[in-house]
Amino acid sequence: PVTAGSIVVPLGHVVGNEKWRGSELAQRLQGKVRLIFEDGLGLVDFHLPNRTCILLISEADLVAGDEFKRRLVKFRNASSLRGIVIVEKTPISDQYYLGVQKLVVLELGMVLLPVANQGEASQLIIQLVSFCVREQGRERGSNPLAGRQRARPAEPAVLQALQRIPGVGRAKALLLLQRFGSIHGLCNADCQQLEQAVGQTVAQQIYTF
Amino acid sequence: SPAGIPRVPGEPSPSLCILADSREISSGPEVLSCLRAGHGLRVQVCSLGSSDYIVSNRLAVDRVLQSELQSPGNRNKLSQRLQRLQGIFERICVIVETDRVRPGETSRCFQRTQHYDGVLSALVQAGIRILFSSCQEETAALLKELALLEHRKDAAIQVPTEPEGHRRDILNFYLSIPSLSYGAALNLCHSFSSITAVANSSVPALAAGARLSRPQAEELHRFLRHDFDPQLLPQPLPAKGK
């Protein structure tokens, strides 16, 4: 059955598909994360906190043909959860990688991360889980790669912009801004007002700009 | 047809356009030549500063070598760069490229570090798209795929990328506005008759003309009407009478 629905995963836990019990991957995860096995996870191999699912594609899956593609498409159609596909990229399966990447990332819009073996897959899963824990522990937005930089005052940038007008240097730019307030104000000043501020020649240059 | 764009009968075939940062001439020469010669794309090299490539009106692509993700030394540089990009672009993609093996060097074994997995986790969590490439040729092919995809979603760069004369000066003016991408600046040049027309435009008109998202258009609108306060300048004002 196509099961791709949400299940609640407590922080620091991983819910694994029963089929992974006793595998090398599961053994390496145990002790690092709290691993719980469950039946009937369907298409998903591991559920992580933060509504994230892991789908593993082994070297053998890649070589065997298109079955894994049907599985990914089914997941994508059935689930609104974030899907991370971890694929075993080895010298043997390497030739299929570009095709898989095109399907998973460009067509299905999911995340694809290559690993060399189950050992690397376990390390990656541990990092993904501990990242969730760190995110929840600190204030929101602690991800150094997420979010915008803090807003800075616009003054230096406004001043810089005006200096791109021919004939306007820093001093004239300051003068203009003190008189007209903003770029919008300056744009709507008439020739006479400009002349009063900076003299006829430059006023004409600004006006034509 | 070039770059595999499906040709619509009766319509001139469009040529996909990618903007490349001038640093890529030295750091990714094969990417550039493959894009041009192999895939028939129009590649405009300019001083982007923010990202390595701009593939559409909303998507920026950074090329990162795998070795750069391996050690914590690059963490700050990378996060500052990506944070800046997130202020400017709706979508960001990172292409992780395998380092080139220099002649005489035996293929170095890639030792996956905890830091590397940590960076990947952070990228995934931040919603940044990640692609993996084994060489510059593959990176070029991926850039083409991204450009094609964005073209299908009607986000391709479709304005002239080399304004001249007075328009060049106007472009430089727009480029000095923070949070505005090179593509958005080009769109402003093309869609509005003058800076005054831009300054007097509403938020929806700016969004449509510059192909910006609503929040980005709001930010531009705020900037243009920002009431200047000399007290907020970082350095003291130059002495009077100079």
XYZ file of C-alpha atoms in Angstrom:
451
model
C 0.000 0.000 0.000
C 1.085 3.576 -0.599
C 1.718 4.934 2.839
C 3.356 8.309 2.870
C 1.365 10.101 5.531
C 2.680 11.978 8.482
C 3.621 10.347 11.719
C 4.752 12.179 14.812
C 8.453 11.751 15.447
C 9.733 13.087 18.782
C 12.854 15.222 18.732
C 16.064 13.208 18.500
C 14.181 10.115 17.380
C 14.060 8.330 14.053
C 11.248 6.008 13.059
C 12.609 3.315 10.794
C 10.899 0.908 8.438
C 10.792 -2.619 9.898
C 12.741 -3.916 6.893
C 15.903 -2.160 8.119
C 15.979 -4.033 11.453
C 19.363 -5.666 11.933
C 20.997 -3.905 8.972
C 24.405 -2.239 9.112
C 22.708 1.138 8.729
C 20.413 0.534 11.695
C 23.286 -0.689 13.864
C 25.291 2.436 13.162
C 22.319 4.683 13.917
C 21.599 3.014 17.235
C 23.273 4.765 20.109
C 23.504 8.016 18.119
C 19.752 8.554 17.667
C 16.753 6.861 19.277
C 15.662 4.445 16.594
C 12.177 2.952 16.706
C 11.033 0.373 14.167
C 7.526 0.389 12.814
C 5.601 -1.743 10.401
C 3.670 -0.348 7.508
C 5.719 2.721 6.667
C 5.148 1.811 3.031
C 7.334 3.831 0.703
C 9.355 5.571 3.388
C 12.529 4.119 4.913
C 12.966 6.570 7.786
C 10.851 9.328 9.285
C 12.783 12.197 10.881
C 11.407 14.967 13.083
C 10.363 18.152 11.227
C 8.052 16.326 8.800
C 10.966 14.928 6.833
C 11.129 11.485 5.211
C 14.152 9.600 4.002
C 13.910 7.359 0.962
C 16.995 5.243 0.353
C 18.038 4.068 -3.082
C 20.701 1.383 -2.968
C 23.288 0.586 -5.569
C 21.271 -2.542 -6.375
C 18.055 -0.500 -6.874
C 19.859 1.731 -9.361
C 21.265 -1.127 -11.367
C 18.017 -3.112 -11.325
C 16.072 -0.608 -13.384
C 13.157 1.769 -13.050
C 11.280 0.357 -10.055
C 12.788 2.952 -7.708
C 11.578 5.748 -9.992
C 7.978 4.554 -9.646
C 8.453 4.513 -5.888
C 9.715 8.113 -5.822
C 6.946 9.376 -8.074
C 4.348 7.573 -5.916
C 5.766 9.206 -2.798
C 5.787 12.635 -4.407
C 2.183 12.297 -5.509
C 0.929 10.868 -2.219
C 2.742 12.992 0.330
C 3.136 16.606 1.257
C 6.073 15.789 3.532
C 9.592 16.863 2.679
C 11.314 13.970 0.942
C 15.051 13.485 1.110
C 16.362 10.835 -1.241
C 19.683 9.308 -0.216
C 21.307 7.407 -3.042
C 24.247 5.029 -2.975
C 26.671 6.467 -5.529
C 29.414 3.914 -6.136
C 31.751 3.233 -9.039
C 29.101 0.816 -10.317
C 26.035 3.049 -9.932
C 27.833 6.296 -10.846
C 26.689 6.160 -14.468
C 23.042 6.417 -13.386
C 23.560 9.361 -11.045
C 22.964 12.229 -13.475
C 19.692 10.728 -14.644
C 18.497 10.174 -11.087
C 19.483 13.722 -10.112
C 17.532 15.144 -13.022
C 14.429 13.187 -12.027
C 14.598 13.766 -8.262
C 15.796 17.368 -8.037
C 14.687 18.999 -11.275
C 11.482 17.121 -12.057
C 10.155 16.044 -8.655
C 11.625 18.975 -6.689
C 12.917 16.725 -3.908
C 16.313 16.698 -2.191
C 18.947 14.225 -3.397
C 22.109 13.447 -1.421
C 24.713 10.916 -2.584
C 26.586 8.638 -0.202
C 29.202 5.954 -0.896
C 27.756 3.268 1.385
C 25.427 2.554 4.328
C 28.037 3.840 6.761
C 28.016 7.275 5.136
C 24.222 7.178 4.966
C 24.062 6.650 8.740
C 26.430 9.592 9.382
C 24.346 11.810 7.149
C 21.088 10.814 8.865
C 22.665 11.482 12.270
C 23.642 14.988 11.102
C 20.175 15.662 9.706
C 18.590 14.634 13.021
C 21.034 16.519 15.218
C 20.526 19.569 13.046
C 16.787 19.437 13.847
C 17.608 19.150 17.554
C 19.935 22.164 17.422
C 17.380 24.170 15.474
C 14.686 23.487 18.061
C 17.003 24.066 20.999
C 18.064 27.560 20.042
C 15.843 30.389 19.022
C 14.250 30.019 15.619
C 16.338 30.947 12.619
C 19.640 29.854 14.069
C 20.540 28.111 10.820
C 23.558 30.077 9.626
C 22.514 29.495 6.023
C 18.876 30.487 6.381
C 17.208 33.829 6.502
C 18.297 37.275 5.510
C 20.991 39.367 7.013
C 19.898 41.940 9.527
C 18.590 45.102 7.923
C 21.137 47.884 7.780
C 20.327 51.573 7.516
C 19.663 52.516 3.912
C 21.522 55.837 4.147
C 24.925 54.757 2.761
C 23.246 52.922 -0.131
C 21.016 55.867 -1.019
C 24.056 58.129 -1.010
C 25.975 55.649 -3.188
C 23.118 55.452 -5.676
C 22.984 59.219 -6.187
C 26.717 59.290 -6.894
C 26.047 57.204 -10.001
C 24.455 60.279 -11.559
C 27.025 62.046 -13.788
C 28.285 65.226 -12.147
C 27.214 64.207 -8.654
C 29.842 63.365 -6.057
C 29.481 62.702 -2.365
C 29.071 66.357 -1.362
C 26.380 67.110 -3.958
C 24.610 63.840 -3.194
C 24.399 64.840 0.480
C 23.152 68.299 -0.426
C 20.459 66.875 -2.691
C 19.259 64.368 -0.116
C 19.129 66.964 2.646
C 16.966 69.155 0.457
C 14.728 66.569 -1.249
C 14.663 63.811 1.392
C 14.588 60.724 -0.829
C 15.221 59.445 -4.345
C 11.503 59.770 -4.926
C 11.612 63.405 -3.794
C 14.600 64.165 -5.991
C 12.973 62.574 -9.057
C 9.952 64.815 -8.646
C 11.869 68.043 -8.178
C 11.616 70.486 -11.079
C 14.561 72.094 -12.831
C 14.282 75.310 -10.879
C 14.373 73.569 -7.498
C 17.409 71.585 -8.608
C 19.184 74.765 -9.751
C 18.676 76.329 -6.352
C 20.383 73.343 -4.798
C 23.338 72.581 -7.062
C 23.650 75.202 -9.772
C 22.522 75.266 -13.379
C 24.925 72.841 -15.079
C 24.603 69.971 -12.653
C 20.857 70.595 -12.292
C 20.525 70.098 -16.037
C 22.590 66.889 -15.879
C 20.435 65.485 -13.104
C 17.262 66.496 -14.854
C 18.181 64.778 -18.108
C 19.391 61.685 -16.235
C 17.138 24.311 -32.091
C 19.751 25.679 -29.695
C 19.705 24.379 -26.114
C 16.875 22.045 -26.996
C 14.126 24.618 -26.628
C 11.032 23.280 -28.314
C 10.425 25.387 -31.372
C 6.972 26.791 -31.772
C 6.179 27.134 -35.466
C 5.928 30.741 -36.556
C 7.738 32.057 -33.507
C 11.395 33.026 -33.525
C 13.360 30.540 -31.451
C 14.402 32.167 -28.216
C 17.970 31.815 -27.065
C 18.397 30.917 -23.421
C 20.424 33.464 -21.496
C 22.624 32.999 -18.447
C 24.526 35.733 -16.630
C 27.947 34.686 -15.357
C 30.147 36.476 -12.853
C 33.443 37.696 -14.302
C 35.408 35.660 -11.741
C 34.201 32.544 -13.529
C 36.450 33.406 -16.488
C 39.390 32.238 -14.378
C 37.738 29.779 -11.987
C 35.340 28.026 -14.363
C 36.530 28.560 -17.941
C 35.267 25.184 -19.131
C 31.831 25.848 -17.678
C 31.607 29.016 -19.771
C 32.906 27.474 -22.978
C 30.630 24.431 -22.628
C 27.606 26.655 -22.074
C 28.426 28.636 -25.206
C 29.811 26.059 -27.579
C 28.248 22.839 -26.358
C 24.793 24.044 -25.416
C 24.428 27.165 -27.561
C 23.406 29.408 -24.671
C 23.850 33.150 -24.611
C 26.320 33.739 -21.771
C 26.724 37.319 -20.625
C 29.767 37.820 -18.416
C 29.312 40.700 -16.001
C 30.319 41.745 -12.535
C 27.571 40.038 -10.535
C 29.389 40.080 -7.214
C 26.603 38.234 -5.429
C 26.510 34.825 -7.118
C 28.476 32.891 -9.729
C 25.526 32.545 -12.116
C 22.074 34.022 -12.609
C 19.908 31.600 -14.526
C 16.531 33.341 -14.487
C 14.724 36.301 -13.007
C 14.548 34.550 -9.644
C 17.225 31.827 -9.520
C 20.883 32.308 -8.559
C 23.410 29.471 -8.745
C 26.657 29.196 -6.806
C 29.407 26.771 -7.770
C 31.132 25.307 -4.724
C 34.007 22.832 -4.761
C 33.502 19.713 -2.691
C 36.742 20.418 -0.786
C 35.341 23.795 0.307
C 32.540 21.997 2.172
C 34.913 19.594 3.862
C 36.599 21.869 6.378
C 35.042 24.257 8.890
C 37.427 27.009 7.730
C 35.063 28.168 5.003
C 31.897 28.146 7.092
C 31.597 31.901 7.624
C 32.405 32.858 4.070
C 29.836 30.434 2.695
C 27.078 31.376 5.110
C 27.577 35.112 4.559
C 27.460 34.615 0.826
C 24.301 32.515 0.926
C 22.544 34.811 3.387
C 23.217 37.715 1.058
C 21.821 35.729 -1.860
C 18.681 34.952 0.092
C 18.045 38.667 0.472
C 18.218 39.132 -3.294
C 16.830 35.961 -4.901
C 13.685 33.920 -4.453
C 15.501 30.691 -5.270
C 19.060 29.575 -4.723
C 20.869 26.530 -5.986
C 24.320 25.299 -5.014
C 26.239 23.047 -7.391
C 28.772 20.964 -5.461
C 31.546 20.166 -7.934
C 34.169 17.475 -7.407
C 37.668 18.950 -7.257
C 39.782 18.500 -10.321
C 42.650 16.031 -10.029
C 45.805 17.799 -11.155
C 48.150 16.018 -13.523
C 50.611 13.849 -11.631
C 48.304 13.640 -8.626
C 46.660 10.335 -7.889
C 42.918 10.668 -7.424
C 42.487 11.811 -3.847
C 40.161 9.720 -1.792
C 37.215 11.815 -0.665
C 37.005 11.583 3.120
C 33.540 12.587 4.129
C 33.628 14.735 7.274
C 30.981 15.449 9.862
C 31.243 19.089 8.898
C 30.387 18.224 5.290
C 27.194 16.415 6.356
C 26.399 19.321 8.680
C 26.630 21.828 5.823
C 24.412 19.643 3.628
C 21.844 19.460 6.463
C 21.893 23.242 6.830
C 21.438 23.738 3.074
C 18.509 21.295 2.999
C 16.917 22.972 6.001
C 17.316 26.421 4.440
C 15.488 25.261 1.323
C 18.547 25.738 -0.883
C 18.587 23.349 -3.810
C 21.702 21.168 -4.090
C 23.084 19.529 -7.227
C 26.223 17.429 -7.518
C 28.608 17.570 -10.447
C 31.780 15.637 -11.154
C 33.421 18.219 -13.428
C 33.011 21.606 -15.110
C 31.365 20.061 -18.183
C 28.689 18.493 -15.993
C 28.196 21.777 -14.163
C 27.520 23.459 -17.506
C 24.970 20.765 -18.393
C 23.229 21.290 -15.036
C 23.130 25.058 -15.553
C 21.500 24.496 -18.924
C 18.905 22.171 -17.371
C 18.123 24.793 -14.731
C 17.809 27.522 -17.355
C 15.471 25.320 -19.422
C 13.331 24.554 -16.391
C 13.063 28.227 -15.480
C 12.243 29.025 -19.104
C 9.351 26.531 -18.972
C 8.129 28.258 -15.820
C 8.177 31.595 -17.611
C 10.957 33.040 -15.457
C 13.723 33.236 -18.073
C 15.764 36.397 -18.562
C 14.310 37.868 -21.713
C 15.592 41.412 -21.857
C 18.732 42.671 -23.625
C 21.668 42.134 -21.278
C 24.044 44.729 -22.688
C 22.615 48.226 -22.424
C 24.807 50.946 -23.888
C 25.441 54.643 -23.395
C 22.901 56.392 -21.229
C 21.111 53.125 -20.460
C 24.395 51.766 -19.109
C 24.524 54.680 -16.617
C 20.921 54.023 -15.618
C 21.747 50.323 -15.104
C 24.668 51.290 -12.842
C 22.285 53.413 -10.819
C 19.895 50.473 -10.323
C 22.805 48.118 -9.550
C 23.773 50.286 -6.588
C 20.437 49.528 -4.920
C 20.978 46.823 -2.295
C 18.763 43.733 -2.478
C 18.282 44.226 -6.220
C 19.748 41.503 -8.437
C 21.507 42.139 -11.734
C 18.530 40.615 -13.536
C 16.042 42.838 -11.739
C 18.164 45.902 -12.555
C 18.154 44.911 -16.245
C 14.383 44.471 -16.113
C 13.942 47.938 -14.598
C 16.065 49.418 -17.385
C 13.961 47.693 -19.964
C 10.465 48.143 -18.507
C 10.569 51.754 -17.361
C 11.308 54.856 -19.387
C 13.208 56.634 -16.597
C 14.243 56.505 -12.956
C 11.443 58.943 -12.210
C 8.953 56.477 -13.673
C 10.377 53.810 -11.371
C 10.331 56.101 -8.339
C 6.677 56.985 -8.933
C 5.531 53.394 -9.488
C 3.322 51.417 -7.129
C 4.498 48.177 -5.536
C 2.504 45.986 -7.982
C 3.868 47.943 -10.956
C 7.432 47.477 -9.683
C 6.822 43.757 -9.112
C 5.521 43.340 -12.656
C 8.113 45.549 -14.353
C 11.196 44.218 -12.586
C 9.796 40.655 -12.243
C 10.182 40.792 -8.473
C 8.296 38.977 -5.735
C 5.885 41.086 -3.702
C 8.194 41.462 -0.657
C 11.136 42.367 -2.882
C 9.068 44.971 -4.701
C 7.986 46.385 -1.338
C 11.612 46.660 -0.298
C 12.522 48.507 -3.505
C 9.546 50.829 -3.039
C 10.654 51.567 0.540
C 14.219 52.234 -0.617
C 13.177 54.741 -3.263
C 11.057 56.662 -0.761
C 13.445 56.248 2.139
C 13.671 59.535 4.018
C 17.365 60.292 4.255
C 18.797 60.960 7.702
C 22.462 62.072 7.597
C 22.817 61.092 11.265
C 22.645 57.435 10.228
C 25.694 57.570 7.971
C 28.596 55.497 9.313
C 31.347 58.125 8.934
C 31.121 61.693 10.169
C 30.187 64.239 7.511
C 33.107 65.998 5.819
C 33.903 69.371 7.352
C 32.031 72.301 5.878
C 33.802 74.549 3.392
C 36.057 71.864 2.006
